[in-house]
Short mmCIF file of C-alpha atoms in Angstrom, two decimals:
data_model
loop_
_atom_site.label_atom_id
_atom_site.label_comp_id
_atom_site.label_asym_id
_atom_site.label_seq_id
_atom_site.Cartn_x
_atom_site.Cartn_y
_atom_site.Cartn_z
CA MET A 1 56.03 -61.96 97.70
CA ASP A 2 59.08 -60.36 97.23
CA ASP A 3 59.39 -59.22 100.31
CA ALA A 4 61.95 -61.95 101.87
CA VAL A 5 63.94 -60.43 98.66
CA ILE A 6 63.92 -57.40 99.98
CA THR A 7 64.85 -57.17 103.35
CA ASP A 8 67.93 -59.55 101.47
CA ALA A 9 68.97 -56.46 99.62
CA ALA A 10 68.63 -54.45 102.83
CA LEU A 11 70.49 -56.48 104.93
CA ALA A 12 73.22 -56.34 102.34
CA ALA A 13 73.03 -52.10 102.07
CA ARG A 14 73.34 -52.10 105.60
CA ASP A 15 76.65 -53.45 105.68
CA GLY A 16 78.21 -51.33 102.32
CA ASP A 17 76.86 -53.04 99.78
CA ARG A 18 75.88 -50.21 97.13
CA ALA A 19 73.99 -52.48 94.42
CA ALA A 20 71.99 -53.87 97.19
CA ALA A 21 70.71 -50.68 98.00
CA ALA A 22 70.39 -49.84 95.06
CA ARG A 23 67.98 -52.69 94.38
CA PHE A 24 66.65 -52.09 97.71
CA VAL A 25 65.67 -48.95 95.90
CA GLU A 26 64.56 -50.13 93.26
CA LEU A 27 61.96 -52.48 94.62
CA THR A 28 60.20 -50.48 97.06
CA GLN A 29 60.58 -47.13 95.49
CA GLN A 30 56.67 -47.11 93.28
CA GLN A 31 55.02 -47.85 96.92
CA VAL A 32 57.43 -45.87 98.74
CA TRP A 33 56.12 -42.46 96.50
CA ARG A 34 52.63 -43.92 96.05
CA LEU A 35 52.50 -43.60 99.46
CA LEU A 36 53.16 -40.30 100.03
CA ALA A 37 52.24 -38.84 96.63
CA HIS A 38 48.59 -40.01 98.91
CA LEU A 39 49.13 -39.20 102.17
CA ALA A 40 51.74 -35.86 102.15
CA ASP A 41 51.41 -34.26 97.96
CA ARG A 42 51.68 -35.66 94.49
CA GLY A 43 54.32 -33.14 94.14
CA ALA A 44 56.22 -33.04 96.90
CA ALA A 45 56.03 -37.17 96.45
CA ALA A 46 59.50 -37.73 94.71
CA ASP A 47 60.94 -35.35 97.20
CA LEU A 48 59.34 -36.64 100.30
CA ALA A 49 60.36 -40.07 98.45
CA GLN A 50 64.25 -39.29 98.32
CA GLU A 51 64.12 -38.24 102.21
CA THR A 52 62.65 -41.12 103.30
CA TYR A 53 65.61 -43.51 101.33
CA GLU A 54 67.70 -41.00 103.34
CA ARG A 55 66.44 -41.32 106.57
CA ALA A 56 65.98 -45.27 105.53
CA PHE A 57 69.76 -45.68 105.35
CA GLY A 58 70.75 -43.53 107.54
CA SER A 59 69.03 -45.45 110.35
CA LEU A 60 69.63 -48.73 108.25
CA ARG A 61 72.43 -49.97 110.76
CA ARG A 62 69.99 -50.19 113.51
CA TYR A 63 68.05 -52.66 111.53
CA ARG A 64 68.16 -55.91 113.07
CA ALA A 65 65.01 -57.27 110.65
CA GLU A 66 62.59 -57.63 113.23
CA SER A 67 60.47 -57.34 111.11
CA PRO A 68 60.93 -56.99 106.95
CA ALA A 69 62.79 -54.12 105.80
CA ARG A 70 59.48 -52.75 102.60
CA THR A 71 57.04 -52.76 106.46
CA TRP A 72 59.81 -50.75 108.27
CA LEU A 73 60.66 -48.96 105.34
CA LEU A 74 56.79 -48.02 104.74
CA ALA A 75 56.82 -46.73 108.50
CA ILE A 76 59.74 -44.15 107.79
CA ALA A 77 57.24 -42.61 104.78
CA ARG A 78 54.63 -42.50 106.69
CA HIS A 79 56.54 -40.41 109.61
CA VAL A 80 58.01 -38.37 106.54
CA ALA A 81 54.43 -38.00 106.00
CA ALA A 82 53.41 -36.47 108.91
CA ASP A 83 56.61 -34.19 109.74
CA HIS A 84 56.33 -33.20 105.67
CA LEU A 85 52.14 -32.15 106.14
CA ARG A 86 53.45 -30.36 109.88
CA ARG A 87 55.54 -28.42 108.22
CA ARG A 88 53.32 -26.88 105.71
CA ALA A 89 50.46 -26.18 108.31
CA ARG A 90 53.18 -24.17 110.18
CA ARG A 91 53.81 -22.58 107.02
CA PRO A 92 51.54 -22.48 103.92
CA VAL A 93 53.16 -21.86 100.63
CA ALA A 94 51.67 -21.91 97.39
CA PRO A 95 50.41 -24.93 95.93
CA ALA A 96 53.56 -26.94 94.35
CA LEU A 97 53.00 -27.24 90.32
CA LEU A 98 53.05 -30.63 88.80
CA ASP A 99 56.52 -31.51 87.50
CA ASP A 100 56.93 -32.92 83.99
CA ALA A 101 59.20 -35.98 86.36
CA ASP A 102 56.43 -36.47 88.69
CA GLU A 103 54.41 -37.34 85.64
CA PRO A 104 53.56 -40.90 85.63
CA LEU A 105 55.69 -43.17 83.17
CA GLY A 106 52.92 -45.07 81.65
CA ALA A 107 49.94 -44.50 80.07
CA ALA A 108 46.61 -45.01 81.13
CA ARG A 109 44.24 -46.08 78.61
CA PRO A 110 41.77 -42.90 77.60
CA GLY A 111 39.11 -44.91 79.30
CA ASP A 112 40.61 -45.56 81.87
CA VAL A 113 41.34 -41.40 82.80
CA ALA A 114 37.90 -40.43 83.72
CA GLU A 115 37.63 -43.43 86.45
CA GLY A 116 40.92 -42.76 87.92
CA ILE A 117 40.39 -39.55 88.44
CA ALA A 118 37.48 -39.43 89.48
CA LEU A 119 39.17 -42.63 92.32
CA ARG A 120 41.96 -40.91 93.34
CA LEU A 121 39.92 -37.78 93.96
CA ALA A 122 37.62 -39.29 96.20
CA VAL A 123 40.43 -41.74 97.82
CA ASP A 124 42.28 -38.24 98.75
CA ALA A 125 39.31 -36.88 100.52
CA LEU A 126 39.02 -39.87 103.01
CA PRO A 127 40.72 -38.88 106.71
CA THR A 128 43.72 -39.29 107.26
CA ASP A 129 43.48 -42.53 108.93
CA ARG A 130 41.52 -44.02 106.71
CA ARG A 131 42.48 -43.08 103.76
CA GLU A 132 46.03 -44.25 105.14
CA ALA A 133 44.42 -47.50 106.17
CA PHE A 134 43.00 -48.32 101.78
CA VAL A 135 45.91 -46.81 100.38
CA LEU A 136 48.51 -49.47 102.37
CA THR A 137 45.44 -51.84 102.06
CA GLN A 138 44.13 -51.66 97.91
CA LEU A 139 46.82 -49.62 96.34
CA LEU A 140 49.86 -51.18 97.64
CA GLY A 141 48.38 -53.75 98.29
CA LEU A 142 49.79 -54.70 101.89
CA GLY A 143 47.87 -57.49 104.02
CA TYR A 144 45.73 -56.15 106.88
CA ALA A 145 48.85 -57.26 109.06
CA GLU A 146 51.38 -56.04 107.57
CA ALA A 147 49.56 -52.52 107.68
CA ALA A 148 48.85 -52.93 111.00
CA GLN A 149 52.15 -53.17 111.28
CA VAL A 150 53.50 -49.86 109.11
CA VAL A 151 50.42 -48.05 111.24
CA GLY A 152 51.75 -49.51 114.40
CA CYS A 153 48.11 -50.74 115.43
CA PRO A 154 45.57 -53.12 116.36
CA ILE A 155 44.94 -55.60 112.58
CA GLY A 156 41.35 -54.58 114.02
CA THR A 157 41.95 -50.85 113.55
CA ILE A 158 42.57 -51.19 109.65
CA ARG A 159 40.33 -53.72 109.05
CA SER A 160 37.60 -50.86 110.27
CA ARG A 161 39.65 -48.03 108.25
CA VAL A 162 39.52 -49.79 105.34
CA ALA A 163 35.74 -50.74 105.80
CA ARG A 164 35.10 -46.83 106.82
CA ALA A 165 37.52 -46.27 103.59
CA ARG A 166 35.49 -48.96 101.31
CA ALA A 167 31.56 -47.26 102.92
CA ASP A 168 32.77 -43.88 101.71
CA LEU A 169 33.97 -44.13 98.64
CA VAL A 170 30.92 -46.01 98.22
CA GLU A 171 29.35 -43.08 98.88
CA GLY A 172 31.45 -40.80 96.50
CA LEU A 173 31.31 -42.40 94.03
CA GLY A 174 27.71 -43.40 93.69
CA SER A 175 27.53 -42.26 90.04
CA THR A 176 30.87 -43.34 89.11
CA THR A 177 30.36 -46.66 90.40
CA THR A 178 26.99 -47.56 88.77
CA ALA A 179 28.28 -46.53 85.02
CA GLY A 180 31.49 -49.02 85.81
CA GLU A 181 29.35 -51.57 87.25
CA ALA A 182 27.88 -50.88 83.58
CA ALA A 183 30.41 -51.07 81.95
CA VAL A 184 31.29 -54.42 83.62
CA ARG A 185 28.36 -56.42 83.13
CA GLU A 186 29.04 -55.52 79.54
CA PRO A 187 30.41 -58.88 77.34
CA MET B 1 16.74 -52.80 106.55
CA SER B 2 16.48 -55.05 108.97
CA ARG B 3 16.44 -54.75 113.09
CA ASP B 4 17.17 -58.52 114.16
CA ARG B 5 19.74 -58.47 116.15
CA ILE B 6 23.02 -61.13 114.29
CA ARG B 7 23.28 -64.12 115.92
CA GLY B 8 27.37 -64.63 116.67
CA LEU B 9 28.19 -61.78 115.94
CA PRO B 10 31.10 -60.68 117.08
CA ARG B 11 31.44 -57.08 117.56
CA PRO B 12 35.35 -56.12 116.42
CA VAL B 13 37.78 -56.36 118.68
CA GLY B 14 39.17 -53.11 120.41
CA ASN B 15 36.50 -51.05 118.49
CA PRO B 16 33.17 -50.98 119.82
CA GLN B 17 32.68 -47.34 118.34
CA THR B 18 33.53 -48.84 115.01
CA VAL B 19 30.01 -49.84 114.66
CA GLU B 20 28.12 -46.93 115.41
CA ASP B 21 29.86 -44.23 113.89
CA ASP B 22 30.88 -42.75 110.69
CA LEU B 23 28.00 -44.77 108.88
CA PRO B 24 25.05 -42.20 108.72
CA GLY B 25 21.56 -43.80 107.91
CA MET B 26 23.18 -47.38 108.34
CA GLY B 27 21.19 -48.19 110.46
CA PRO B 28 21.18 -50.23 113.37
CA SER B 29 25.16 -51.31 114.25
CA ASP B 30 24.46 -54.94 112.71
CA CYS B 31 25.61 -53.73 109.26
CA ALA B 32 28.39 -51.62 110.02
CA ALA B 33 29.39 -55.19 111.99
CA CYS B 34 28.67 -57.40 108.21
CA ARG B 35 30.03 -54.30 106.54
CA GLU B 36 33.17 -54.41 108.65
CA GLU B 37 33.22 -58.30 107.78
CA LEU B 38 32.18 -57.97 103.59
CA SER B 39 34.96 -55.52 103.67
CA ALA B 40 37.46 -57.97 105.03
CA GLU B 41 36.69 -60.51 102.77
CA LEU B 42 36.87 -58.82 100.07
CA ASP B 43 40.45 -58.89 100.21
CA GLY B 44 40.58 -62.08 101.44
CA GLU B 45 40.88 -61.20 105.41
CA GLY B 46 37.46 -62.53 106.30
CA ASP B 47 36.70 -64.28 110.02
CA PRO B 48 34.84 -67.69 108.31
CA ALA B 49 33.52 -67.71 111.93
CA ARG B 50 32.09 -65.05 111.52
CA ARG B 51 31.14 -65.70 107.82
CA PRO B 52 27.11 -67.31 108.27
CA ALA B 53 26.38 -64.35 110.14
CA VAL B 54 26.96 -62.16 108.08
CA ARG B 55 24.69 -64.27 105.05
CA ALA B 56 21.97 -64.74 107.55
CA HIS B 57 22.12 -60.25 107.58
CA LEU B 58 22.78 -60.60 104.45
CA ARG B 59 19.11 -62.20 103.47
CA THR B 60 17.39 -59.70 105.81
CA CYS B 61 19.10 -56.79 104.83
CA PRO B 62 19.32 -55.72 100.95
CA ALA B 63 20.79 -52.95 102.30
CA CYS B 64 23.64 -54.40 103.05
CA THR B 65 23.80 -56.64 100.24
CA ALA B 66 23.47 -53.69 98.19
CA TRP B 67 26.32 -52.24 99.62
CA ARG B 68 28.67 -55.76 99.38
CA GLU B 69 28.05 -54.91 95.58
CA GLN B 70 29.62 -51.35 95.62
CA ALA B 71 31.93 -51.86 97.51
CA ALA B 72 33.16 -55.23 95.41
CA VAL B 73 32.88 -52.61 92.40
CA VAL B 74 34.75 -49.37 93.60
CA THR B 75 37.76 -52.34 94.61
CA ARG B 76 37.56 -53.34 91.82
CA LEU B 77 38.17 -49.77 90.05
CA THR B 78 40.66 -49.75 93.20
CA ARG B 79 42.75 -52.62 92.02
CA THR B 80 42.54 -52.23 87.94
CA ALA B 81 42.93 -48.18 87.73
CA PRO B 82 45.91 -47.53 85.93
CA ALA B 83 48.98 -47.84 88.71
CA GLU B 84 50.60 -44.01 88.77
CA ALA B 85 54.32 -44.27 88.61
CA GLY B 86 56.26 -42.20 90.62
CA PRO B 87 60.25 -41.14 89.29
CA ASP B 88 63.40 -43.05 89.38
CA LEU B 89 64.96 -42.34 92.72
CA VAL B 90 68.03 -44.55 92.41
CA ALA B 91 70.63 -42.01 90.78
CA ARG B 92 68.94 -39.43 93.83
CA VAL B 93 69.17 -41.16 97.43
CA LEU B 94 72.26 -43.84 96.47
CA PRO B 95 74.60 -41.44 97.51
CA SER B 96 73.03 -41.96 101.11
CA ALA B 97 73.57 -45.70 101.22
CA PRO B 98 75.67 -46.62 103.84
CA ARG B 99 79.24 -47.32 102.88
CA GLY B 100 80.49 -48.41 106.06
CA SER B 101 82.34 -51.74 104.64
CA ARG B 102 84.91 -49.73 102.15
CA ARG B 103 85.96 -47.70 105.64
CA ARG B 104 85.61 -51.63 107.49
CA VAL B 105 87.83 -53.44 104.99
CA GLY B 106 89.57 -50.86 105.07
CA ALA B 107 90.49 -50.71 108.42
CA ARG B 108 90.63 -54.88 108.30
CA VAL B 109 93.20 -54.09 106.30
CA ALA B 110 95.56 -52.31 107.45
CA LEU B 111 94.92 -53.95 110.74
CA ALA B 112 96.56 -57.49 109.29
CA VAL B 113 99.57 -55.10 107.74
CA VAL B 114 100.25 -54.07 111.57
CA GLY B 115 99.92 -57.36 112.94
CA VAL B 116 102.74 -58.71 110.50
CA VAL B 117 104.75 -55.55 111.26
CA GLN B 118 104.20 -56.51 114.79
CA ILE B 119 105.55 -60.18 113.94
CA VAL B 120 108.51 -58.86 111.68
CA VAL B 121 109.59 -56.81 115.00
CA GLY B 122 108.76 -60.09 116.83
CA ILE B 123 111.02 -62.19 115.08
CA ALA B 124 113.55 -59.45 114.44
CA ALA B 125 113.54 -59.17 119.02
CA LEU B 126 114.43 -63.15 118.86
CA VAL B 127 116.78 -63.39 116.13
CA GLY B 128 118.62 -61.23 117.34
CA LEU B 129 118.59 -61.74 121.03
CA VAL B 130 118.79 -66.44 120.45
CA GLY B 131 122.35 -66.95 122.48
CA HIS B 132 123.34 -63.28 123.67
CA GLY B 133 122.78 -64.39 127.17
CA ASP B 134 125.75 -63.57 129.29
CA GLY B 135 124.43 -64.75 133.01
CA SER B 136 124.42 -60.98 134.52
CA ALA B 137 122.41 -58.65 135.65
CA MET B 138 119.35 -61.46 136.68
CA LEU B 139 116.18 -60.14 137.21
CA GLY B 140 113.35 -62.28 139.16
CA GLY B 141 114.93 -65.32 138.53
CA ALA B 142 115.70 -64.78 134.28
CA ASP B 143 118.58 -63.49 133.21
CA MET B 144 118.57 -60.46 130.49
CA ALA B 145 118.63 -62.60 127.60
CA HIS B 146 115.31 -64.73 129.00
CA MET B 147 113.55 -61.39 129.66
CA GLY B 148 114.25 -60.37 125.94
CA HIS B 149 112.62 -64.15 124.59
CA GLU B 150 108.88 -63.38 127.11
CA THR B 151 109.40 -59.71 125.40
CA ALA B 152 109.70 -61.20 121.95
CA ALA B 153 107.16 -63.91 122.40
CA TRP B 154 104.88 -60.93 123.85
CA ASN B 155 105.07 -58.99 120.67
CA LEU B 156 104.44 -62.32 118.17
CA ALA B 157 101.19 -63.68 119.97
CA LEU B 158 100.02 -59.79 119.70
CA GLY B 159 101.10 -59.53 116.32
CA THR B 160 99.15 -63.27 115.17
CA ALA B 161 96.70 -61.41 117.25
CA PHE B 162 96.41 -58.45 114.88
CA VAL B 163 96.42 -60.95 111.39
CA ALA B 164 93.50 -63.46 113.66
CA GLY B 165 91.91 -60.73 114.32
CA ALA B 166 91.86 -58.84 111.39
CA TRP B 167 90.65 -62.37 109.49
CA TRP B 168 87.67 -63.49 112.02
CA THR B 169 86.29 -60.13 113.94
CA ARG B 170 83.99 -61.08 115.48
CA HIS B 171 87.65 -61.91 118.04
CA LEU B 172 88.22 -58.97 118.69
CA ALA B 173 85.68 -57.31 121.04
CA GLY B 174 87.59 -59.60 122.75
CA LEU B 175 90.92 -58.97 122.65
CA LEU B 176 91.02 -55.60 123.33
CA PRO B 177 90.30 -55.64 127.52
CA VAL B 178 94.05 -57.41 126.58
CA LEU B 179 95.54 -54.93 123.79
CA GLY B 180 94.28 -52.09 126.33
CA VAL B 181 95.30 -52.68 129.65
CA PHE B 182 98.72 -53.86 127.74
CA ILE B 183 99.30 -50.65 125.93
CA VAL B 184 97.90 -48.53 129.13
CA VAL B 185 100.07 -50.44 131.49
CA LEU B 186 103.56 -50.07 128.43
CA ALA B 187 103.25 -46.89 127.98
CA VAL B 188 102.64 -45.45 131.53
CA LEU B 189 106.44 -47.62 131.83
CA SER B 190 108.05 -46.58 128.95
CA GLY B 191 107.25 -42.79 129.78
CA LEU B 192 109.23 -43.54 133.45
CA ASP B 193 111.88 -45.11 131.71
CA LEU B 194 112.58 -43.18 129.22
CA ALA B 195 112.38 -40.01 131.97
CA ALA B 196 114.91 -41.58 133.93
CA GLY B 197 116.94 -42.56 130.31
CA ARG B 198 116.62 -46.29 130.91
CA VAL B 199 115.80 -46.54 127.55
CA GLU B 200 116.52 -45.65 124.07
CA PRO B 201 114.01 -43.94 122.45
CA ASP B 202 114.19 -45.99 119.77
CA ARG B 203 112.84 -49.08 121.16
CA VAL B 204 110.07 -46.85 123.20
CA ALA B 205 109.10 -46.10 119.22
CA THR B 206 108.64 -49.74 118.20
CA HIS B 207 105.46 -50.43 120.81
CA ALA B 208 103.80 -47.13 118.46
CA VAL B 209 103.37 -50.53 116.20
CA LEU B 210 100.76 -51.85 119.10
CA LEU B 211 98.74 -48.32 119.82
CA VAL B 212 98.76 -48.18 115.53
CA GLY B 213 97.10 -52.17 115.53
CA PHE B 214 95.01 -51.49 119.44
CA VAL B 215 93.34 -48.27 117.15
CA LEU B 216 92.53 -50.73 114.79
CA SER B 217 91.10 -52.95 116.32
CA LEU B 218 88.67 -50.90 117.53
CA ALA B 219 87.67 -49.18 114.08
CA VAL B 220 86.85 -52.67 113.08
CA ALA B 221 85.03 -53.94 116.29
CA ARG B 222 82.39 -50.47 116.70
CA SER B 223 82.28 -50.98 113.07
CA ALA B 224 80.21 -54.04 113.73
CA PRO B 225 76.64 -54.40 113.00
CA ARG B 226 75.09 -53.17 116.06
CA ARG B 227 72.63 -54.91 118.17
CA GLY B 228 70.73 -52.57 119.22
CA PRO B 229 66.88 -52.03 118.97
CA GLY B 230 66.01 -51.19 115.45
CA PRO B 231 65.15 -47.32 114.76
CA ALA B 232 62.76 -44.82 115.41
CA PRO B 233 59.40 -45.75 113.55
CA ARG B 234 57.00 -46.90 116.33
CA ALA B 235 55.64 -50.34 113.76
CA VAL B 236 59.29 -51.55 114.96
CA ALA B 237 58.18 -51.17 118.73
CA GLY B 238 54.73 -52.37 118.16
CA PRO B 239 52.62 -55.36 119.02
CA ARG B 240 54.61 -58.02 117.63
CA LEU B 241 53.26 -59.88 114.65
CA GLY B 242 53.19 -63.55 114.12
CA GLU B 243 52.22 -63.39 111.17
CA ASP B 244 53.90 -61.90 107.50
CA ALA B 245 57.44 -62.09 109.83
CA GLY B 246 59.11 -63.17 106.98
CA PRO B 247 62.64 -63.81 106.54
CA ASP B 248 62.74 -63.14 110.43
CA SER B 249 60.18 -66.14 111.22
CA ALA B 250 62.88 -68.11 112.16
CA ARG B 251 65.18 -65.98 113.63
CA THR B 252 62.31 -64.49 116.06
CA PRO B 253 60.29 -66.05 118.31
CA LEU B 254 56.55 -66.30 117.02
CA ALA B 255 54.04 -63.54 119.24
CA SER B 256 51.73 -65.01 120.61
CA ARG B 257 48.35 -64.49 119.58
CA ASP B 258 46.53 -64.18 122.15
CA ASP B 259 47.12 -60.51 122.75
CA LEU B 260 46.53 -59.97 119.14
CA GLY B 261 42.33 -60.33 118.67
CA PRO B 262 41.90 -61.60 115.22
CA VAL B 263 44.74 -62.77 113.25
CA ALA B 264 44.44 -62.51 109.95
CA ARG B 265 44.39 -65.62 106.98
CA ALA B 266 46.87 -65.15 105.12
CA ARG B 267 46.56 -63.58 101.71
CA PRO B 268 45.01 -65.74 98.57
CA PRO B 269 46.76 -64.17 95.49
CA ARG B 270 44.99 -61.52 93.86
CA ARG B 271 41.80 -62.33 92.39
CA ASP B 272 39.37 -59.71 90.35
CA VAL B 273 36.61 -58.62 92.45
CA ALA B 274 33.87 -57.92 90.00
#
């Protein structure tokens, strides 16, 4: 993957290379945003992603490439999401309004929208641990080993959480998947 | 739903409870273990050792066979869902990116300049001194002219050390104790000499160049990327994963596989699950 490129960019950014810092953000921001959108909340994801990068840049001097920079960054994003949820739990606020800037840049094909929304809702309804494992491995495309590194748990834990998330989704999306399956079987 | 034990199907390591809970209505633990393996296979992370047992279970368990198809559909839906895109954050976050380099480069250039000044001071002293000894006022076996030569040699050496340190910054740390002792001793003695009227203030002022060089050396040496442990995230401190160590795998020893439980296969390229 681009893990090597991302890590190189992080190391160059650490030594003060601004162009490398920009490249590091460009290469990782979609994954960071998606993780935060699913772990925290969609409306705040952009702000939380910004907070993630600020924290990452703040501690970049101590980054020694022991784990790939992307894994390291996603672990920080995970902490940012947890802190956000803790803050929100302490003082409840009105639900955030959807910002235009937070809307997807690419247009979805109309047929996918219903399925996409149903799936998104089902994923966001998963218990935190399973949602985390599922989002990391399925929506961000991380391997089990990488996801385990981000979460800081054994690979076997990721394995079982992903399986349980799948089981929940199979149940939750029962009708949709049948429709989906029918659609797939059409030539 | 089959109650046959799957022979040889190991339970998931570290999760003995996995198989019982959270799969309401799924029946005996065999099914949960089977589904966990099926799920891993969908991600290309299946364990070939468990494969035969899973196949055997599937032949006797229609529920798991059905589940496999449904799970494959969910997986395909997930992967083909339109990717949600977030806003571009580069401009927003770039101001907080490290800018250590510019300051460090500045300090290095300044250090080189200080080194050159120090060398010039040394050479000037040398040129002014050569041939001016008159043989009077011996001190410790040397006359004043020779003491001046020694001083000039020191000034030249320190100036050269500053210039070299500005270029090869890794050697600066080794230079700091020498410089530190020299400056502290010189400062104390200069103070005493000034008080006793044994030296002109102008002469003492030239030592300020040394002090500036020392401070700059300190700044450059300290701004070097540190070799401490990585930052907070637990993942960094967590078990070292041999796989996917990425570009640093050559630099760091791979963790022993023994304490990792099942190690996932390398992830094959994405393929459609449908």
